[in-house]
């Protein structure tokens, strides 16, 4: 049983569900995942903010006793095998470095890894220079969905040349908070390792820019919206129809090309049909990522190196497209 700790006592750490796995809800937190997984036990939380520690102490409903720390060195010296980093994104860089200094063997870091590409590259270089680097994955939870594998197969099986295949992305609540999930999926679906030049960019003072690019030969349009709710949608369109991941990745649907009954010789998209067995189980996806981290013989689902595409693309867009074509 791996002794696990979490840096940060906020919502994704435990607050969304009290650290208790709720079978009636799609909500999950790092604490509930660590509690639910057979190979890990949550034993420690670090947060320098007194109010955050007090909230955890009074509201946590998970299993077992969890020690609370206001000192990072003491937390990292408490015999931990695995550390999940759920601090504000601006602190991820220093907290990953602290875990490396403390020889933590498994690191699970929230997205984005850093807010600056240069900081990400420093971390990647340090990992690459280690004789025995720790296992490290990024909590791009949607990578753990079987839906993503199906969408990747759908792209590769298209009868159309790639320039006839298009991908449309819609998101809200900031590119570096919510939209970065979809940037990661673009890399996962296409296998792209480097961010391409931008074809256009529409900046946003509220953090929801829109932009377009050509990725692995496909036309990609990303639209950001200033909305009071979470919007996460990704659609793939080709001559066969449209496949869409929507409802925060909780629903995968297919709209097939079909004859238009009102106009002979013409076609239209059929009504959306839910794909059987694809129910957007984000809790299961999170456990899949944790499984791959805990099992030393498994291939990591979202390894640190795979995050560079989204990091580079995010920085390019938020820096107003300095490499815009």
Tab-separated table of C-alpha atoms in Angstrom:
chain	number	residue	atom	x	y	z
A	1	UNK	CA	0.000	0.000	0.000
A	2	UNK	CA	1.523	3.324	-1.099
A	3	UNK	CA	1.442	6.170	1.402
A	4	UNK	CA	0.029	9.179	-0.477
A	5	UNK	CA	-0.084	12.873	0.279
A	6	UNK	CA	-1.614	15.903	-1.420
A	7	UNK	CA	-0.120	19.371	-1.753
A	8	UNK	CA	-3.042	21.791	-1.584
A	9	UNK	CA	-6.331	21.477	0.302
A	10	UNK	CA	-8.707	23.012	-2.226
A	11	UNK	CA	-11.608	21.831	-4.350
A	12	UNK	CA	-9.847	19.382	-6.685
A	13	UNK	CA	-7.854	18.079	-3.723
A	14	UNK	CA	-10.907	17.089	-1.659
A	15	UNK	CA	-13.539	19.848	-1.599
A	16	UNK	CA	-15.740	18.852	-4.530
A	17	UNK	CA	-16.860	15.639	-2.852
A	18	UNK	CA	-15.499	15.818	0.677
A	19	UNK	CA	-12.868	13.238	-0.191
A	20	UNK	CA	-15.557	10.555	-0.321
A	21	UNK	CA	-16.371	8.578	-3.460
A	22	UNK	CA	-20.009	9.309	-4.277
A	23	UNK	CA	-21.536	6.606	-6.473
A	24	UNK	CA	-24.494	8.886	-7.262
A	25	UNK	CA	-22.357	11.688	-8.700
A	26	UNK	CA	-19.763	12.165	-11.427
A	27	UNK	CA	-17.791	14.388	-9.045
A	28	UNK	CA	-14.422	13.143	-7.871
A	29	UNK	CA	-11.339	14.565	-6.196
A	30	UNK	CA	-7.734	13.448	-5.832
A	31	UNK	CA	-8.470	12.462	-2.236
A	32	UNK	CA	-11.421	10.274	-3.198
A	33	UNK	CA	-9.377	8.623	-5.970
A	34	UNK	CA	-6.552	7.860	-3.556
A	35	UNK	CA	-9.076	6.516	-1.038
A	36	UNK	CA	-10.863	4.406	-3.642
A	37	UNK	CA	-7.748	2.895	-5.222
A	38	UNK	CA	-6.739	-0.438	-3.697
A	39	UNK	CA	-3.023	0.378	-3.874
A	40	UNK	CA	-2.950	3.794	-2.190
A	41	UNK	CA	-3.841	5.325	1.159
A	42	UNK	CA	-4.140	9.076	1.737
A	43	UNK	CA	-2.167	9.883	4.898
A	44	UNK	CA	-1.133	13.553	4.634
A	45	UNK	CA	-2.209	16.981	3.356
A	46	UNK	CA	-0.055	20.101	3.096
A	47	UNK	CA	-1.434	23.611	2.799
A	48	UNK	CA	0.134	26.797	4.193
A	49	UNK	CA	-3.273	28.485	4.547
A	50	UNK	CA	-4.811	27.988	7.974
A	51	UNK	CA	-8.384	28.370	6.701
A	52	UNK	CA	-7.832	25.656	4.098
A	53	UNK	CA	-6.485	23.218	6.681
A	54	UNK	CA	-9.358	23.990	9.050
A	55	UNK	CA	-11.901	23.444	6.276
A	56	UNK	CA	-10.355	20.055	5.526
A	57	UNK	CA	-10.314	19.113	9.195
A	58	UNK	CA	-14.012	19.904	9.633
A	59	UNK	CA	-15.320	18.766	6.243
A	60	UNK	CA	-13.287	15.755	5.111
A	61	UNK	CA	-15.339	12.556	4.955
A	62	UNK	CA	-12.793	10.107	3.561
A	63	UNK	CA	-11.293	7.003	5.066
A	64	UNK	CA	-8.553	6.861	7.678
A	65	UNK	CA	-6.597	9.484	9.596
A	66	UNK	CA	-4.935	12.228	7.538
A	67	UNK	CA	-2.155	14.350	9.041
A	68	UNK	CA	-2.260	18.080	8.262
A	69	UNK	CA	0.937	20.039	7.641
A	70	UNK	CA	1.675	23.736	7.330
A	71	UNK	CA	5.361	23.063	6.585
A	72	UNK	CA	6.248	21.595	3.183
A	73	UNK	CA	9.561	20.044	4.286
A	74	UNK	CA	7.881	18.259	7.181
A	75	UNK	CA	5.151	16.994	4.842
A	76	UNK	CA	7.671	15.659	2.324
A	77	UNK	CA	9.682	14.036	5.117
A	78	UNK	CA	6.723	12.052	6.462
A	79	UNK	CA	7.472	8.850	4.548
A	80	UNK	CA	5.374	9.409	1.422
A	81	UNK	CA	5.570	7.192	-1.656
A	82	UNK	CA	3.233	9.257	-3.841
A	83	UNK	CA	2.436	12.967	-3.879
A	84	UNK	CA	-0.429	14.605	-5.773
A	85	UNK	CA	0.065	18.304	-6.510
A	86	UNK	CA	-3.174	20.292	-6.383
A	87	UNK	CA	-1.819	23.696	-5.432
A	88	UNK	CA	-2.546	26.794	-7.552
A	89	UNK	CA	-0.953	26.398	-10.995
A	90	UNK	CA	1.550	29.174	-10.296
A	91	UNK	CA	3.090	26.957	-7.582
A	92	UNK	CA	3.269	23.689	-9.545
A	93	UNK	CA	6.853	24.298	-10.707
A	94	UNK	CA	8.285	24.787	-7.223
A	95	UNK	CA	6.226	21.932	-5.793
A	96	UNK	CA	7.348	19.434	-8.446
A	97	UNK	CA	10.946	20.510	-7.785
A	98	UNK	CA	10.422	20.022	-4.046
A	99	UNK	CA	9.130	16.492	-4.675
A	100	UNK	CA	12.205	15.722	-6.773
A	101	UNK	CA	14.479	17.086	-4.048
A	102	UNK	CA	12.690	14.844	-1.530
A	103	UNK	CA	13.054	11.750	-3.778
A	104	UNK	CA	9.304	11.131	-4.042
A	105	UNK	CA	8.907	8.167	-6.398
A	106	UNK	CA	5.409	8.853	-7.796
A	107	UNK	CA	4.145	12.348	-8.659
A	108	UNK	CA	0.626	13.175	-9.849
A	109	UNK	CA	0.427	16.830	-10.892
A	110	UNK	CA	-2.682	18.822	-11.756
A	111	UNK	CA	-2.912	20.520	-15.149
A	112	UNK	CA	-1.355	22.642	-16.467
A	113	UNK	CA	2.045	21.499	-15.252
A	114	UNK	CA	3.281	25.111	-15.231
A	115	UNK	CA	2.059	28.475	-16.450
A	116	UNK	CA	5.302	29.157	-18.347
A	117	UNK	CA	6.749	26.903	-21.038
A	118	UNK	CA	10.276	27.763	-19.886
A	119	UNK	CA	9.482	26.370	-16.407
A	120	UNK	CA	8.017	23.228	-17.933
A	121	UNK	CA	11.178	22.723	-20.003
A	122	UNK	CA	13.341	23.126	-16.888
A	123	UNK	CA	11.380	20.345	-15.191
A	124	UNK	CA	11.482	18.110	-18.273
A	125	UNK	CA	15.252	18.602	-18.546
A	126	UNK	CA	15.717	17.733	-14.894
A	127	UNK	CA	13.662	14.545	-15.262
A	128	UNK	CA	15.634	13.583	-18.386
A	129	UNK	CA	18.941	14.057	-16.556
A	130	UNK	CA	18.040	11.783	-13.648
A	131	UNK	CA	19.444	8.263	-13.625
A	132	UNK	CA	16.226	6.909	-12.108
A	133	UNK	CA	13.501	9.553	-12.491
A	134	UNK	CA	10.249	9.173	-10.570
A	135	UNK	CA	7.075	8.166	-12.331
A	136	UNK	CA	5.139	11.346	-13.061
A	137	UNK	CA	1.759	11.830	-14.715
A	138	UNK	CA	-0.389	14.895	-15.383
A	139	UNK	CA	-4.039	14.870	-14.354
A	140	UNK	CA	-5.400	15.298	-17.872
A	141	UNK	CA	-8.179	13.027	-16.751
A	142	UNK	CA	-9.941	12.783	-20.121
A	143	UNK	CA	-6.978	10.886	-21.542
A	144	UNK	CA	-8.137	7.992	-19.402
A	145	UNK	CA	-11.501	7.789	-21.195
A	146	UNK	CA	-12.028	4.960	-23.719
A	147	UNK	CA	-13.942	7.561	-25.769
A	148	UNK	CA	-10.655	9.237	-26.630
A	149	UNK	CA	-9.264	6.011	-28.052
A	150	UNK	CA	-12.398	5.581	-30.149
A	151	UNK	CA	-12.137	9.131	-31.498
A	152	UNK	CA	-8.484	8.568	-32.383
A	153	UNK	CA	-9.445	5.413	-34.290
A	154	UNK	CA	-12.216	7.368	-36.000
A	155	UNK	CA	-9.703	9.906	-37.326
A	156	UNK	CA	-7.269	7.234	-38.531
A	157	UNK	CA	-10.042	5.305	-40.293
A	158	UNK	CA	-11.438	8.307	-42.183
A	159	UNK	CA	-11.797	7.665	-45.931
A	160	UNK	CA	-10.990	11.326	-46.563
A	161	UNK	CA	-7.572	12.940	-46.926
A	162	UNK	CA	-6.667	14.692	-43.689
A	163	UNK	CA	-7.155	18.135	-45.216
A	164	UNK	CA	-10.843	17.211	-45.579
A	165	UNK	CA	-11.166	16.304	-41.898
A	166	UNK	CA	-11.912	19.093	-39.438
A	167	UNK	CA	-11.865	19.375	-35.655
A	168	UNK	CA	-13.889	21.969	-33.772
A	169	UNK	CA	-13.333	22.757	-30.101
A	170	UNK	CA	-15.504	24.900	-27.831
A	171	UNK	CA	-14.628	25.812	-24.267
A	172	UNK	CA	-15.296	28.365	-21.519
A	173	UNK	CA	-13.847	29.483	-18.180
A	174	UNK	CA	-10.330	30.295	-19.413
A	175	UNK	CA	-7.880	28.525	-21.666
A	176	UNK	CA	-5.328	27.827	-18.926
A	177	UNK	CA	-7.972	26.472	-16.536
A	178	UNK	CA	-10.616	24.629	-18.555
A	179	UNK	CA	-9.582	24.840	-22.210
A	180	UNK	CA	-6.188	23.243	-21.611
A	181	UNK	CA	-7.988	19.890	-21.247
A	182	UNK	CA	-9.016	20.194	-24.892
A	183	UNK	CA	-5.574	21.339	-26.015
A	184	UNK	CA	-4.241	18.131	-24.489
A	185	UNK	CA	-6.886	16.087	-26.296
A	186	UNK	CA	-5.839	17.646	-29.606
A	187	UNK	CA	-2.340	16.321	-28.996
A	188	UNK	CA	-3.616	12.929	-27.854
A	189	UNK	CA	-5.948	12.514	-30.851
A	190	UNK	CA	-3.465	13.590	-33.515
A	191	UNK	CA	-0.189	12.411	-32.003
A	192	UNK	CA	1.224	15.928	-32.431
A	193	UNK	CA	4.251	16.681	-30.260
A	194	UNK	CA	4.859	20.279	-31.365
A	195	UNK	CA	2.359	23.112	-31.534
A	196	UNK	CA	1.932	24.430	-35.099
A	197	UNK	CA	1.820	28.101	-36.115
A	198	UNK	CA	-1.572	29.738	-35.698
A	199	UNK	CA	-3.648	30.554	-38.763
A	200	UNK	CA	-5.565	33.215	-36.847
A	201	UNK	CA	-6.053	34.436	-33.297
A	202	UNK	CA	-8.868	36.359	-31.650
A	203	UNK	CA	-7.545	37.507	-28.251
A	204	UNK	CA	-9.789	37.704	-25.198
A	205	UNK	CA	-9.378	39.954	-22.180
A	206	UNK	CA	-11.314	37.410	-20.123
A	207	UNK	CA	-8.928	34.544	-20.920
A	208	UNK	CA	-11.045	32.760	-23.550
A	209	UNK	CA	-9.259	33.370	-26.878
A	210	UNK	CA	-10.334	31.769	-30.150
A	211	UNK	CA	-7.846	30.577	-32.739
A	212	UNK	CA	-7.264	28.256	-35.658
A	213	UNK	CA	-4.416	26.097	-36.921
A	214	UNK	CA	-3.535	23.231	-39.214
A	215	UNK	CA	-2.687	20.191	-37.114
A	216	UNK	CA	-1.415	16.966	-38.700
A	217	UNK	CA	-2.981	18.200	-41.942
A	218	UNK	CA	-6.413	18.802	-40.394
A	219	UNK	CA	-8.185	22.125	-40.017
A	220	UNK	CA	-8.673	22.866	-36.305
A	221	UNK	CA	-10.818	25.670	-34.930
A	222	UNK	CA	-10.865	26.474	-31.218
A	223	UNK	CA	-13.596	28.813	-29.954
A	224	UNK	CA	-13.544	30.309	-26.464
A	225	UNK	CA	-16.705	31.656	-24.849
A	226	UNK	CA	-17.276	33.991	-21.902
A	227	UNK	CA	-19.893	31.886	-20.124
A	228	UNK	CA	-20.872	31.357	-16.484
A	229	UNK	CA	-20.743	27.577	-16.923
A	230	UNK	CA	-18.218	24.973	-18.020
A	231	UNK	CA	-18.239	24.219	-21.743
A	232	UNK	CA	-16.031	21.378	-23.024
A	233	UNK	CA	-16.842	20.092	-26.511
A	234	UNK	CA	-14.797	18.536	-29.304
A	235	UNK	CA	-16.235	17.480	-32.677
A	236	UNK	CA	-14.632	15.602	-35.579
A	237	UNK	CA	-16.273	16.069	-38.983
A	238	UNK	CA	-15.585	14.223	-42.243
A	239	UNK	CA	-17.594	12.816	-45.145
A	240	UNK	CA	-19.121	10.112	-42.927
A	241	UNK	CA	-20.658	12.543	-40.432
A	242	UNK	CA	-19.757	14.107	-37.111
A	243	UNK	CA	-18.553	12.556	-33.860
A	244	UNK	CA	-18.833	14.801	-30.796
A	245	UNK	CA	-17.559	14.631	-27.241
A	246	UNK	CA	-19.754	16.926	-25.151
A	247	UNK	CA	-21.258	17.552	-21.726
A	248	UNK	CA	-17.805	17.891	-20.177
A	249	UNK	CA	-16.778	14.628	-21.923
A	250	UNK	CA	-19.707	12.773	-20.333
A	251	UNK	CA	-21.351	12.070	-23.698
A	252	UNK	CA	-20.044	10.760	-27.025
A	253	UNK	CA	-22.486	10.986	-29.923
A	254	UNK	CA	-22.505	10.212	-33.629
A	255	UNK	CA	-24.391	12.115	-36.330
A	256	UNK	CA	-24.204	10.024	-39.524
A	257	UNK	CA	-24.514	11.317	-43.043
A	258	UNK	CA	-27.893	10.183	-44.366
A	259	UNK	CA	-30.133	10.908	-47.393
A	260	UNK	CA	-32.244	14.035	-47.121
A	261	UNK	CA	-35.855	12.824	-47.531
A	262	UNK	CA	-36.968	16.243	-48.787
A	263	UNK	CA	-34.308	16.691	-51.460
A	264	UNK	CA	-33.429	13.692	-53.612
A	265	UNK	CA	-29.711	13.288	-54.194
A	266	UNK	CA	-28.772	15.427	-51.195
A	267	UNK	CA	-27.644	14.413	-47.737
A	268	UNK	CA	-27.839	15.740	-44.177
A	269	UNK	CA	-26.604	14.886	-40.726
A	270	UNK	CA	-28.817	12.495	-38.811
A	271	UNK	CA	-29.987	13.029	-35.255
A	272	UNK	CA	-27.258	12.546	-32.616
A	273	UNK	CA	-27.062	8.957	-31.398
A	274	UNK	CA	-25.277	8.026	-28.195
A	275	UNK	CA	-22.502	5.514	-28.825
A	276	UNK	CA	-23.192	2.360	-26.828
A	277	UNK	CA	-20.927	1.868	-23.830
A	278	UNK	CA	-19.533	5.398	-23.949
A	279	UNK	CA	-20.838	7.137	-20.855
A	280	UNK	CA	-18.023	9.551	-19.997
A	281	UNK	CA	-16.971	7.922	-16.712
A	282	UNK	CA	-14.509	10.568	-15.504
A	283	UNK	CA	-14.096	8.849	-12.155
A	284	UNK	CA	-13.095	5.658	-13.925
A	285	UNK	CA	-10.764	7.668	-16.163
A	286	UNK	CA	-9.063	9.200	-13.128
A	287	UNK	CA	-8.571	5.751	-11.634
A	288	UNK	CA	-7.097	4.582	-14.951
A	289	UNK	CA	-4.517	7.371	-14.753
A	290	UNK	CA	-3.763	6.552	-11.119
A	291	UNK	CA	-3.499	2.853	-11.998
A	292	UNK	CA	-0.885	3.619	-14.623
A	293	UNK	CA	1.070	5.715	-12.107
A	294	UNK	CA	0.988	3.148	-9.310
A	295	UNK	CA	1.769	0.102	-11.461
A	296	UNK	CA	5.465	0.383	-12.251
A	297	UNK	CA	5.118	-2.028	-15.161
A	298	UNK	CA	2.337	-0.049	-16.870
A	299	UNK	CA	2.729	2.626	-19.517
A	300	UNK	CA	1.734	6.014	-18.099
A	301	UNK	CA	-1.497	7.320	-19.639
A	302	UNK	CA	-0.565	10.993	-19.336
A	303	UNK	CA	3.198	11.164	-18.753
A	304	UNK	CA	4.921	14.467	-18.092
A	305	UNK	CA	6.481	14.501	-21.568
A	306	UNK	CA	3.102	14.294	-23.303
A	307	UNK	CA	2.071	17.635	-21.791
A	308	UNK	CA	4.553	19.716	-23.781
A	309	UNK	CA	2.218	20.073	-26.768
A	310	UNK	CA	-0.533	21.678	-24.689
A	311	UNK	CA	1.999	23.774	-22.751
A	312	UNK	CA	3.543	25.154	-25.954
A	313	UNK	CA	0.195	25.801	-27.627
A	314	UNK	CA	-1.252	27.461	-24.528
A	315	UNK	CA	1.719	29.796	-24.215
A	316	UNK	CA	1.663	30.655	-27.920
A	317	UNK	CA	-1.997	31.612	-27.776
A	318	UNK	CA	-1.888	33.479	-24.465
A	319	UNK	CA	1.209	35.395	-25.611
A	320	UNK	CA	-0.869	36.665	-28.526
A	321	UNK	CA	0.491	34.236	-31.058
A	322	UNK	CA	4.061	35.387	-31.429
A	323	UNK	CA	4.530	32.616	-34.008
A	324	UNK	CA	1.299	33.286	-35.883
A	325	UNK	CA	1.587	32.363	-39.559
